[in-house]
Coordinates of C-alpha atoms in Angstrom, one line a residue:
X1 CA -0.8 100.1 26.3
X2 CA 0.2 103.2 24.8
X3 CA -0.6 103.5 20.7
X4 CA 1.9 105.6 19.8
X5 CA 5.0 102.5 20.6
X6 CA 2.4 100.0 18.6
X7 CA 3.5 98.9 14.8
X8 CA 7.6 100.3 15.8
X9 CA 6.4 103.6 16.2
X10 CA 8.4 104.3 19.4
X11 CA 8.2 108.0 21.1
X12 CA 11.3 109.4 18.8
X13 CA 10.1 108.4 15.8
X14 CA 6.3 109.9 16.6
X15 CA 7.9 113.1 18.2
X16 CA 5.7 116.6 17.9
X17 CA 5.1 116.3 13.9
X18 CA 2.7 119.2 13.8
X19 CA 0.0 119.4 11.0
X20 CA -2.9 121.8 10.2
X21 CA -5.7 119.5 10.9
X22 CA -8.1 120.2 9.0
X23 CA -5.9 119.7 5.6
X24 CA -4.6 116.6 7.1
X25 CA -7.6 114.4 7.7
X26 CA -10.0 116.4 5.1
X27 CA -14.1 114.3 5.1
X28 CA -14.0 115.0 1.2
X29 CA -12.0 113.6 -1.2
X30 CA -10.2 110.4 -0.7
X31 CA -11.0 110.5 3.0
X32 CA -8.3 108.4 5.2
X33 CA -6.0 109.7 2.0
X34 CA -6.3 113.3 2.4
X35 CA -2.7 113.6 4.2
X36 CA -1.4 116.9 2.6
X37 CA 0.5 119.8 3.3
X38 CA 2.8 119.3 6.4
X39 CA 2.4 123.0 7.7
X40 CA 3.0 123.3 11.3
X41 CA 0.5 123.7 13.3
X42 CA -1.5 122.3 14.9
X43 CA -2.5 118.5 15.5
X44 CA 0.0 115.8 16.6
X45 CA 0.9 112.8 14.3
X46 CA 1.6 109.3 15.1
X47 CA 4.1 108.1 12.4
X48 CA 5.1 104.6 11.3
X49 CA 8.4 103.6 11.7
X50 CA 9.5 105.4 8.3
X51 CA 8.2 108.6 9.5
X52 CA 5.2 108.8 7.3
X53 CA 2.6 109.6 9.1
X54 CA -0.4 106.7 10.1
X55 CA -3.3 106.6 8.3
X56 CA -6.1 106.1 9.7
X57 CA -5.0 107.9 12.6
X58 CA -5.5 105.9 15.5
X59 CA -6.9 107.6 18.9
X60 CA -6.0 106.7 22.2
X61 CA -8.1 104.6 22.9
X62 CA -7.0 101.0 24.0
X63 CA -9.8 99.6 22.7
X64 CA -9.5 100.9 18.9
X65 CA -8.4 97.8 17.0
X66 CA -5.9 99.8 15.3
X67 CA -3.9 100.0 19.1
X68 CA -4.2 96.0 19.4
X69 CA -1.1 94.7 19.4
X70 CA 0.3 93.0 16.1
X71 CA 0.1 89.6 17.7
X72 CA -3.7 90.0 18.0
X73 CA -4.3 91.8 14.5
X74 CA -2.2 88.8 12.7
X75 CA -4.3 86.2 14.6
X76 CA -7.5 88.3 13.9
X77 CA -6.2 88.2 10.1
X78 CA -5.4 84.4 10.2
X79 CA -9.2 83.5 11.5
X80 CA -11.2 85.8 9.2
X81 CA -9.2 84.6 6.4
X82 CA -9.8 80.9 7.6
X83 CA -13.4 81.5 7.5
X84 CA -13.1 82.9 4.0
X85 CA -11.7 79.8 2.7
X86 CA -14.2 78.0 4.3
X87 CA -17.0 79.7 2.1
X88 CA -16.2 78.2 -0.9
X89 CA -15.4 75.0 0.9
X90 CA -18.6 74.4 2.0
X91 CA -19.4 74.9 -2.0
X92 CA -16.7 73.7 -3.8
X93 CA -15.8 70.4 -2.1
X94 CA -18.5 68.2 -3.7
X95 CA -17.4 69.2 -7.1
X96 CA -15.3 66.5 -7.8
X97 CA -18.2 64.1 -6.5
X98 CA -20.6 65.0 -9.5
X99 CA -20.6 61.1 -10.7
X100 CA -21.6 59.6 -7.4
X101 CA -23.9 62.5 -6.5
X102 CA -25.5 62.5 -9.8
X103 CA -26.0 58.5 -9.8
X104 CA -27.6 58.8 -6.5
X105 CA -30.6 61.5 -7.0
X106 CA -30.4 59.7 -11.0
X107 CA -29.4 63.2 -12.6
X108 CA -27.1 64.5 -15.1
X109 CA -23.7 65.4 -13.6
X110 CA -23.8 68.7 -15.3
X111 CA -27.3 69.0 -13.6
X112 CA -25.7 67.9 -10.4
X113 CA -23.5 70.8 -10.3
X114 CA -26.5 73.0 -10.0
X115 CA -26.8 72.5 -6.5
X116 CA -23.1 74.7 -6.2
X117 CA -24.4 77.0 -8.2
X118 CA -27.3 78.1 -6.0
X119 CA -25.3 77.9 -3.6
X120 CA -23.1 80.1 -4.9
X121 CA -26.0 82.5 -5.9
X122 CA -27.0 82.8 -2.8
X123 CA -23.6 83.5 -1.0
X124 CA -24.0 86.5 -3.1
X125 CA -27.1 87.8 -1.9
X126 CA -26.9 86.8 1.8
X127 CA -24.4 89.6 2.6
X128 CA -26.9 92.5 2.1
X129 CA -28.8 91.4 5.4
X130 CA -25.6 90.8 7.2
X131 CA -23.6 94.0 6.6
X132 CA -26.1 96.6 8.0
X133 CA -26.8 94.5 10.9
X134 CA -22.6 94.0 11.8
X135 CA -22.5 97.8 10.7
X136 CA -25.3 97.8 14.4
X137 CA -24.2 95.2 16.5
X138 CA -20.8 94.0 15.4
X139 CA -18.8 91.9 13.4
X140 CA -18.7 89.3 16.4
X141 CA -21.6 87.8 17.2
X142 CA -23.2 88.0 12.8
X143 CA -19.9 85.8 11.9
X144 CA -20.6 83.6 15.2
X145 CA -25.0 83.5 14.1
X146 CA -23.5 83.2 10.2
X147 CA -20.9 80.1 10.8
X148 CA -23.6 78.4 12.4
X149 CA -26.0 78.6 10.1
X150 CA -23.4 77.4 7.7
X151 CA -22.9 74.4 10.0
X152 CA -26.1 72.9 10.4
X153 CA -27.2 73.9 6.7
X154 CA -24.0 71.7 5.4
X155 CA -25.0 69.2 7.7
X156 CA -28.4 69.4 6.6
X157 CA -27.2 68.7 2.7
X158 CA -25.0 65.4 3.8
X159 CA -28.7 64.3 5.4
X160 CA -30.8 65.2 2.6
X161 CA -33.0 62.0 1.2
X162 CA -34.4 64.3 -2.0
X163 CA -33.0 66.5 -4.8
X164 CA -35.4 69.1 -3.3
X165 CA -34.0 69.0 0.2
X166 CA -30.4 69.0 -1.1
X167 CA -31.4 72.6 -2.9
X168 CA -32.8 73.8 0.2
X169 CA -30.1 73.5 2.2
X170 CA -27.5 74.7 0.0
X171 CA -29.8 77.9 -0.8
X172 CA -29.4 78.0 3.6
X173 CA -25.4 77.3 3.4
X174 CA -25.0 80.3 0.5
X175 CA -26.8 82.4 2.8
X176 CA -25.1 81.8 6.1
X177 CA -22.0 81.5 4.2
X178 CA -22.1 85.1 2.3
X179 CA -20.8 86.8 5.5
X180 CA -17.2 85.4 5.5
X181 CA -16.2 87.2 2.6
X182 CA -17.5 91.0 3.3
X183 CA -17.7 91.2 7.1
X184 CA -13.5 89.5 7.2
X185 CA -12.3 92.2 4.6
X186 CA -13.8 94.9 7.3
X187 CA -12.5 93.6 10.1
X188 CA -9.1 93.8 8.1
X189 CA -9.7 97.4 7.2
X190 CA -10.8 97.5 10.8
X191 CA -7.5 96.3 12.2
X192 CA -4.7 97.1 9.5
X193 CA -2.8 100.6 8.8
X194 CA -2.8 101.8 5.3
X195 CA 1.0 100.3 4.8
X196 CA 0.4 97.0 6.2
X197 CA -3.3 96.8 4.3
X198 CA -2.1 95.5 0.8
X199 CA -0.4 92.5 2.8
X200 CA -3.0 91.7 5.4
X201 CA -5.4 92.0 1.9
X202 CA -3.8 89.8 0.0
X203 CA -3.4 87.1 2.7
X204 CA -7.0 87.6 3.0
X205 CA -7.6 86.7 -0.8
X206 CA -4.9 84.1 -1.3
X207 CA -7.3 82.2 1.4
X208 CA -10.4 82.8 -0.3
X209 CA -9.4 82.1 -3.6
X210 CA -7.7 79.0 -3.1
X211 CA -10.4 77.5 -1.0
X212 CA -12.1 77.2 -4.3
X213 CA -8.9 75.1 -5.3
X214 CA -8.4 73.2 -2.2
X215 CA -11.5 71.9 -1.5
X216 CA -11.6 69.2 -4.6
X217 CA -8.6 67.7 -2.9
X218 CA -10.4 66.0 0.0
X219 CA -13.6 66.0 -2.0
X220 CA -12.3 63.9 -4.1
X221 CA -10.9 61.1 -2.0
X222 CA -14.1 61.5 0.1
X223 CA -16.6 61.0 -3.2
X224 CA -14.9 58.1 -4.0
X225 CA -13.6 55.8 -1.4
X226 CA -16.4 57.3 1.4
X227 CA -19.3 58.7 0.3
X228 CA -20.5 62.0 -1.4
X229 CA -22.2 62.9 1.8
X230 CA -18.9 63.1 3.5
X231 CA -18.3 66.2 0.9
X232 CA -21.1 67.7 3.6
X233 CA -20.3 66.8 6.6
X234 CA -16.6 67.4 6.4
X235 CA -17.1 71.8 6.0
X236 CA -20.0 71.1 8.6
X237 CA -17.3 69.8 11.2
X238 CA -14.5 72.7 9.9
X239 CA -17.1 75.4 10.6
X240 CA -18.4 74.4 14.0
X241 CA -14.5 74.0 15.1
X242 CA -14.2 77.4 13.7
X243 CA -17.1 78.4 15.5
X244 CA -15.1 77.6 18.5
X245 CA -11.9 78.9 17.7
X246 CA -13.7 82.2 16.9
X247 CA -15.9 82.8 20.5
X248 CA -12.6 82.2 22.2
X249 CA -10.2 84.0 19.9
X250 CA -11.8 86.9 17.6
X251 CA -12.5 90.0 19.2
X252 CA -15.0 92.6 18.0
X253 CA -13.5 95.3 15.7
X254 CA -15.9 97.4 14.9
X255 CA -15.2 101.0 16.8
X256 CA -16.2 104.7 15.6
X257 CA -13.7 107.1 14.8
X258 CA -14.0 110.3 17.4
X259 CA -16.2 107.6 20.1
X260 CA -15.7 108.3 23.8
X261 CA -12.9 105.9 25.3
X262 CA -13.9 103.4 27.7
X263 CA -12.3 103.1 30.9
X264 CA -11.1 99.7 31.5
X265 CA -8.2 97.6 32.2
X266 CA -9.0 94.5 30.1
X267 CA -9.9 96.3 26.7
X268 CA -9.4 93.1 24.7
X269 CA -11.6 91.3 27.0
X270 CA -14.3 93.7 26.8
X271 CA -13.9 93.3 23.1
X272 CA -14.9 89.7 23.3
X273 CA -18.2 90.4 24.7
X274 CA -21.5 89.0 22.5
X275 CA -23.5 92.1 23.1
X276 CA -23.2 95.8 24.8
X277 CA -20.4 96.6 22.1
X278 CA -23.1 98.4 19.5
X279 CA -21.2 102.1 19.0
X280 CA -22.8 104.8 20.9
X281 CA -25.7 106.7 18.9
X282 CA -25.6 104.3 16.1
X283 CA -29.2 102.3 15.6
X284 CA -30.5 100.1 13.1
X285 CA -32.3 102.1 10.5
X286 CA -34.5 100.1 7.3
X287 CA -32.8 102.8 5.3
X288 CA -29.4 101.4 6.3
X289 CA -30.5 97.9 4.2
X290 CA -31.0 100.1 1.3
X291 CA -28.0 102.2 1.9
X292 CA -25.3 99.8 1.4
X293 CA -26.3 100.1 -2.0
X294 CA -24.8 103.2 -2.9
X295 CA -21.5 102.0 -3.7
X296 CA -22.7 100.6 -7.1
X297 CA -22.8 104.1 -8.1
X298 CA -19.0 104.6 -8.1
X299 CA -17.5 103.7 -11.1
X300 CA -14.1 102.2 -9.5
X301 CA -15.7 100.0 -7.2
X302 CA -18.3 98.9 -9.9
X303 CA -16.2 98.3 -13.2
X304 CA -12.9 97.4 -10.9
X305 CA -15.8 94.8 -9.2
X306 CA -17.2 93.7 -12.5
X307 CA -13.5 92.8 -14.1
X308 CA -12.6 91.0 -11.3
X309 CA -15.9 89.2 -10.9
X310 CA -14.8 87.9 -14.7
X311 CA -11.7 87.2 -14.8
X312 CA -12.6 85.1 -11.1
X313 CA -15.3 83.3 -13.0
X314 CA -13.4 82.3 -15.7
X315 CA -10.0 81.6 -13.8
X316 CA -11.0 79.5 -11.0
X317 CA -14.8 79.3 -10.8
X318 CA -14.9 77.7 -14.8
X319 CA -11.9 75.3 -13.9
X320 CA -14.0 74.0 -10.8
X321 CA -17.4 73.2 -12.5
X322 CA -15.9 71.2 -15.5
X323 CA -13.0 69.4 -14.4
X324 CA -15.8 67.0 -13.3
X325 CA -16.6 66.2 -16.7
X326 CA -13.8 67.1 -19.3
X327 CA -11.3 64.8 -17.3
X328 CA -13.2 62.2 -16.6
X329 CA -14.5 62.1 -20.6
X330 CA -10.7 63.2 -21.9
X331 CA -9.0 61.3 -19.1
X332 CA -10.6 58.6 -17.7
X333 CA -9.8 60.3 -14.2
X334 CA -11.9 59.1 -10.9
X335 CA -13.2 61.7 -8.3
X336 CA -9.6 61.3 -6.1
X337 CA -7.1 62.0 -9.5
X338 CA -9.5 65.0 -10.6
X339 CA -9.7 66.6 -7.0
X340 CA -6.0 66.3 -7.2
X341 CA -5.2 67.8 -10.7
X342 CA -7.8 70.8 -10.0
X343 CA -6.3 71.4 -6.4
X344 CA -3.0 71.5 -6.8
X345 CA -2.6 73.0 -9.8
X346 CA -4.8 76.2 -9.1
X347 CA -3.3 76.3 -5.4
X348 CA 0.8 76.4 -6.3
X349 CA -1.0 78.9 -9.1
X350 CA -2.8 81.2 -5.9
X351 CA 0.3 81.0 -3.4
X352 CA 2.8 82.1 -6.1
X353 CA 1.0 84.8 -7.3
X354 CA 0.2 86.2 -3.4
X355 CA 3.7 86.0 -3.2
X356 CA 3.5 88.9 -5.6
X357 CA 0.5 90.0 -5.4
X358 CA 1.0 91.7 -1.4
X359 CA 4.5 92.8 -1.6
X360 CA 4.0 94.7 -5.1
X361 CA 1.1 96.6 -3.9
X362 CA 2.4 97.7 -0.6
X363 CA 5.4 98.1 -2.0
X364 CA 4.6 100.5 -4.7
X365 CA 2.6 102.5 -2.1
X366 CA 5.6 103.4 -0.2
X367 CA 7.7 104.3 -2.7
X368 CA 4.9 106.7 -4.2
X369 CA 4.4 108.5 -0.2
X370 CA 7.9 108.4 0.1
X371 CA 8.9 110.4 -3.1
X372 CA 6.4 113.1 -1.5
X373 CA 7.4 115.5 0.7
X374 CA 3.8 115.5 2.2
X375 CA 3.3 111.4 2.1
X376 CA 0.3 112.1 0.9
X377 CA -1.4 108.9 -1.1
X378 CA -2.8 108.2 -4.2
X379 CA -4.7 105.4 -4.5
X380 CA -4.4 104.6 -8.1
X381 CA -0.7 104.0 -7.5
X382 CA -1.4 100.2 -6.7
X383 CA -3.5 99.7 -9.7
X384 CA -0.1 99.7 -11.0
X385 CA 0.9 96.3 -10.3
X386 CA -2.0 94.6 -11.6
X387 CA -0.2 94.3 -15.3
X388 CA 1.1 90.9 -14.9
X389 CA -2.1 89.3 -13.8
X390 CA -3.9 91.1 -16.6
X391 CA -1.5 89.5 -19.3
X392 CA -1.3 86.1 -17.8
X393 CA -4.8 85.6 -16.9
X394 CA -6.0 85.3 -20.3
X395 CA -3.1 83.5 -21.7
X396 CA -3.7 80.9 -19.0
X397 CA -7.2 80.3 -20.2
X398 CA -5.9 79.9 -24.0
X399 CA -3.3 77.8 -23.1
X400 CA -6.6 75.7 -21.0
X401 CA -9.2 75.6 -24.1
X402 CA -6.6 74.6 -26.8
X403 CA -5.2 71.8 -24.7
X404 CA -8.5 70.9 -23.8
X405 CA -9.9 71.2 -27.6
X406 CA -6.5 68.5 -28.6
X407 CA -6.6 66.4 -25.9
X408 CA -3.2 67.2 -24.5
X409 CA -2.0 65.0 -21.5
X410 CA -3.9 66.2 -18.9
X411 CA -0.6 68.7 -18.1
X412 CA -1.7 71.0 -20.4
X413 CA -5.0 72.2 -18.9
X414 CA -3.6 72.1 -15.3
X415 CA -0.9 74.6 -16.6
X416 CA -3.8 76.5 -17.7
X417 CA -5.9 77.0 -15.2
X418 CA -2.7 77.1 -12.8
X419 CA -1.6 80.4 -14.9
X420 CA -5.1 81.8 -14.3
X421 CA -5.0 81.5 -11.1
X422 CA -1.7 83.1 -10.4
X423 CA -3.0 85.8 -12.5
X424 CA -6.3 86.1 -10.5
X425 CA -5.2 86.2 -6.8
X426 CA -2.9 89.5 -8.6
X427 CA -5.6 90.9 -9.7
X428 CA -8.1 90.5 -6.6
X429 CA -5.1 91.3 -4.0
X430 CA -4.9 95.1 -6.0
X431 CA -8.1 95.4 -6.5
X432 CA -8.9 94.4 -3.2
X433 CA -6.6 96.8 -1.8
X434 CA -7.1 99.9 -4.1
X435 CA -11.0 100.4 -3.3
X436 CA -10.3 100.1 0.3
X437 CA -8.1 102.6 0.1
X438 CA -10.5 104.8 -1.9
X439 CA -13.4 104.3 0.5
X440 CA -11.9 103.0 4.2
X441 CA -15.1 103.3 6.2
X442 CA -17.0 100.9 3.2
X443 CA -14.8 98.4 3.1
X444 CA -17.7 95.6 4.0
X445 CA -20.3 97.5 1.3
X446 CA -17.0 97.6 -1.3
X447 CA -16.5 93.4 0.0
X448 CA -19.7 93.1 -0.3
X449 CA -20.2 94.6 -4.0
X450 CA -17.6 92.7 -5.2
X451 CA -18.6 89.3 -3.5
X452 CA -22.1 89.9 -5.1
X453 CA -20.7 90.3 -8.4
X454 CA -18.5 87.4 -8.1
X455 CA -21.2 85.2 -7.0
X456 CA -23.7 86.2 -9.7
X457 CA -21.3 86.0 -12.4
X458 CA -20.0 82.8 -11.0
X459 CA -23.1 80.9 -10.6
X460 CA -23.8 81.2 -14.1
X461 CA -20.9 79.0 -15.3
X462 CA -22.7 75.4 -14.6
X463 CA -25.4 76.8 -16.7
X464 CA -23.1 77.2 -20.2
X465 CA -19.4 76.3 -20.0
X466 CA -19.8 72.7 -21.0
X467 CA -22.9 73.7 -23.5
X468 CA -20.6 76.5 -24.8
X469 CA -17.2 74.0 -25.2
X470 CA -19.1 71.5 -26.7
X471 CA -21.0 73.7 -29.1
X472 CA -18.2 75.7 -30.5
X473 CA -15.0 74.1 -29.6
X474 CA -13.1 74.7 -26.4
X475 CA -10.2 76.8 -28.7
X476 CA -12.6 79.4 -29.8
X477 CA -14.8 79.4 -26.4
X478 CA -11.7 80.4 -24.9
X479 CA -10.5 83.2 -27.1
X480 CA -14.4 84.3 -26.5
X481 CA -13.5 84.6 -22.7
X482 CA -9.9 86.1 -22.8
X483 CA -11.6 89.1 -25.1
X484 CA -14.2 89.4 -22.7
X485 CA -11.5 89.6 -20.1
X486 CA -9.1 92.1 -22.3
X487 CA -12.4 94.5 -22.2
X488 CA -13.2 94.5 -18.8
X489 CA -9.6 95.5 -18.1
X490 CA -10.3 99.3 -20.1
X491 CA -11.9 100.6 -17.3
X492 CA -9.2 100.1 -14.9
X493 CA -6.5 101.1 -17.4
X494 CA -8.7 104.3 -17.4
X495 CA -8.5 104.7 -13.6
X496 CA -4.9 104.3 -13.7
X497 CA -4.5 107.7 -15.0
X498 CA -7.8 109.4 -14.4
X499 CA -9.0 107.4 -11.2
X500 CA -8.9 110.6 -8.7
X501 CA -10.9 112.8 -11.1
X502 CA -13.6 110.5 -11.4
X503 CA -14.0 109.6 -7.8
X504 CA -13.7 114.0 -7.0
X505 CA -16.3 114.4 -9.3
X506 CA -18.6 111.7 -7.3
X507 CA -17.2 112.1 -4.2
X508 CA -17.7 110.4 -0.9
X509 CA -20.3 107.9 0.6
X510 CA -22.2 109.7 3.6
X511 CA -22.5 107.1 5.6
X512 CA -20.2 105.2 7.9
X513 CA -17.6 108.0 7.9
X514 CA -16.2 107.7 11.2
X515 CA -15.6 104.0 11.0

């Protein structure tokens, strides 16, 4: 299969665009970014099918994910996005089950949702054991190990006899869950061009962030007309059919810039091999656990990862930990009704705003290469359509805590927390996007940042957001929150305009630069 008729680029369109190479792939900088002055020269240019040229660059080699056919990379896409939504499944779908679960280990239901919260907790540590070792072996076989841990762990909570047992195995299922969110965003860096990223990105988010929202849906119907342990066993059978889908399906992306090509005839099939795929020269090092965690020293992946860590916390993860309680105390509303009201009203809220979300940001990337005569990028152009989520997200979680605080029909909230969440999948599908496009080759140590900080953040909420309504009114707690929203958001006003000084003056991880 030749690479240069992939993603309609055909021979015309690729022709003999001539570069100086050095200028147009530069290591400093932006890195994949650094497409400037169009001298003629040297190097030849594969182009998409607007003429701007590729970036990354893919060799041609039949085996680089970037040459799979578009077929493959959008199935590739579909199953690490189906695996993100089912990390927060295997979390979130016992939530609306807090009554029963509680009544059964004779708890408090706001002690019950403790057990989500370590699991969530966990899911955010988990990921800095599995990233160096995909970074070694592959993406493959850790997501095939990581869903089956997931599997028997969720199995394992649906069996536990003791409170103890319960917290055991959901510390077990955040673990082997933390994968599916930072090793899926790199195998979409992996597979996805620069133009098609914000898209394939923001499909990638819309799944994880409304698997949050879906998952009270079945868990619902399941804690009350079944059992709570059904909340278990039902993400335990989704993620050993996934484990299925996967060893047959999901080829290993993982492939080094500048590698030797392999000779073979069946270079997807080779790409579905378990082992023998580790990139030449590359070992596992004890320094590579400790180096994933230079990217917390950049300030746009750590402030851009600390506002959306926040505004996720308070937009979907805050709506799932209480709904339990505030609508069965304001409402009178079973497991089944409150699955259903949580659900659907934060997943028409997701879905709308991916609708958004994707187009804006690739859009607006386009249109900025475009009105260059040298395409060359500018990452800080798709921070520009994060402005409606960063109005709407706060207003949604007023218009939540004063309709909660006067006992609206129960409308009001779901409008609320519907509104946040349209205003969240905006703000992760830019985000998302923008810090992959500043720092391509650490896309699972960016993932994995901002899946930490989510988790940490997150796994707080169980701890204080009833305490805090019920101490100070659920009016003023959420004015608290939409402040501490509006001031996270400074920092990425800030890189709007001044984004590409700050990341010259740091400028680029040493590691994982030919990925």
């Amino acid at each position: 299969m030749s690479s240069d008729k992939l993603d309609g680029v055909d021979e015309k369109s690729s022709g003999q665009v001539q570069v100086d190479a050095k200028s147009a792939f530069s290591s400093t900088g932006d890195q994949e970014s650094q497409i400037v002055h169009l001298d003629i020269r040297q190097a030849n240019l594969k182009l998409d099918k607007t003429g701007l040229p590729l970036v990354p660059q893919p060799s041609d080699d039949a085996s680089d994910p970037l040459n799979f056919p578009q077929w493959l990379k959008i199935a590739i896409l579909l199953q690490v996005s189906l695996l993100a939504l089912l990390g927060p499944l295997n979390q979130a779908t016992v939530n609306p089950a807090f009554v029963p679960l509680a009544a059964h280990f004779k708890i408090s239901t706001v002690v019950a949702s403790y057990q989500t919260t370590i699991a969530i907790a966990f899911a955010g540590i988990g990921s800095f054991v599995w990233v160096p070792l995909a970074n070694t072996y592959g993406r493959r076989p850790l997501l095939l190990f990581t869903t089956l841990i997931a599997a028997a762990s969720s199995l394992g909570s649906g069996k536990a006899l003791t409170w103890s047992q319960l917290i055991a195995t959901r510390v077990l299922n955040g673990l082997g869950t933390s994968s599916f969110f930072t090793l899926g965003a790199g195998m979409v860096s992996d597979t996805f061009f620069l133009h098609e990223r914000g898209r394939a990105m923001g499909v990638f988010t819309v799944f994880l962030t409304n698997s949050a929202h879906i998952a009270p849906i079945p868990g619902g119907f399941l804690g009350q007309y079944v059992s709570y342990r059904w909340c278990y066993y039902l993400p335990a059978i989704l993620d050993l059919t996934m484990f299925v889908v996967m060893f047959f399906c999901l080829p290993e992306t993982l492939y080094l810039r500048g590698s030797t090509p392999v000779v073979t005839d069946k270079p997807i099939l080779r790409r579905m091999k378990l082992w023998g795929l580790r990139p030449e020269g590359k070992h596992l090092k004890g320094s590579d656990f400790l180096q994933q965690f230079i990217m917390f020293k950049y300030p746009t992946v750590l402030l851009t990862a600390f506002y959306y860590s926040v505004t996720f916390t308070f937009s979907s993860i805050l709506p799932a930990v209480t709904s339990a309680t505030l609508f069965r105390r304001l409402y009178k509303f079973n497991a089944s009704q409150t699955g259903l009201a949580l659900g659907l009203g934060t997943l028409v809220g997701s879905t709308l705003g991916e609708l958004l979300g994707g187009i804006v940001v690739d859009r607006s990337m386009y249109l900025s290469r475009k009105g260059k005569k040298d395409g060359s990028i500018v990452p800080e152009v798709r921070l520009q359509g994060i402005w409606v989520g960063a109005i709407l997200q706060p207003i949604g979680l007023l218009i939540w805590g004063f309709c909660i605080r006067y006992k609206t029909p129960y409308i009001g909230p779901t409008m609320g927390f519907g509104i946040m969440c349209f205003a969240i999948q905006i703000i992760s599908t830019v985000l998302y996007s923008y810090n992959t496009d500043c720092y391509k080759p650490q896309t699972p140590e960016i993932a994995q940042v901002m899946n930490f900080g989510r988790q940490i953040v997150g796994m707080t909420t169980g701890f204080w957001a009833i305490a805090m309504g019920d101490k100070i009114g659920y009016q003023f707690m959420a004015i608290t929150l939409a402040l501490v929203s509006l001031v996270t958001f400074i920092p990425v006003v800030l890189f709007m305009f001044h984004g590409k000084t700050i990341r010259d003056r740091m400028g680029v991880p040493s590691y994982n630069l030919s990925l």
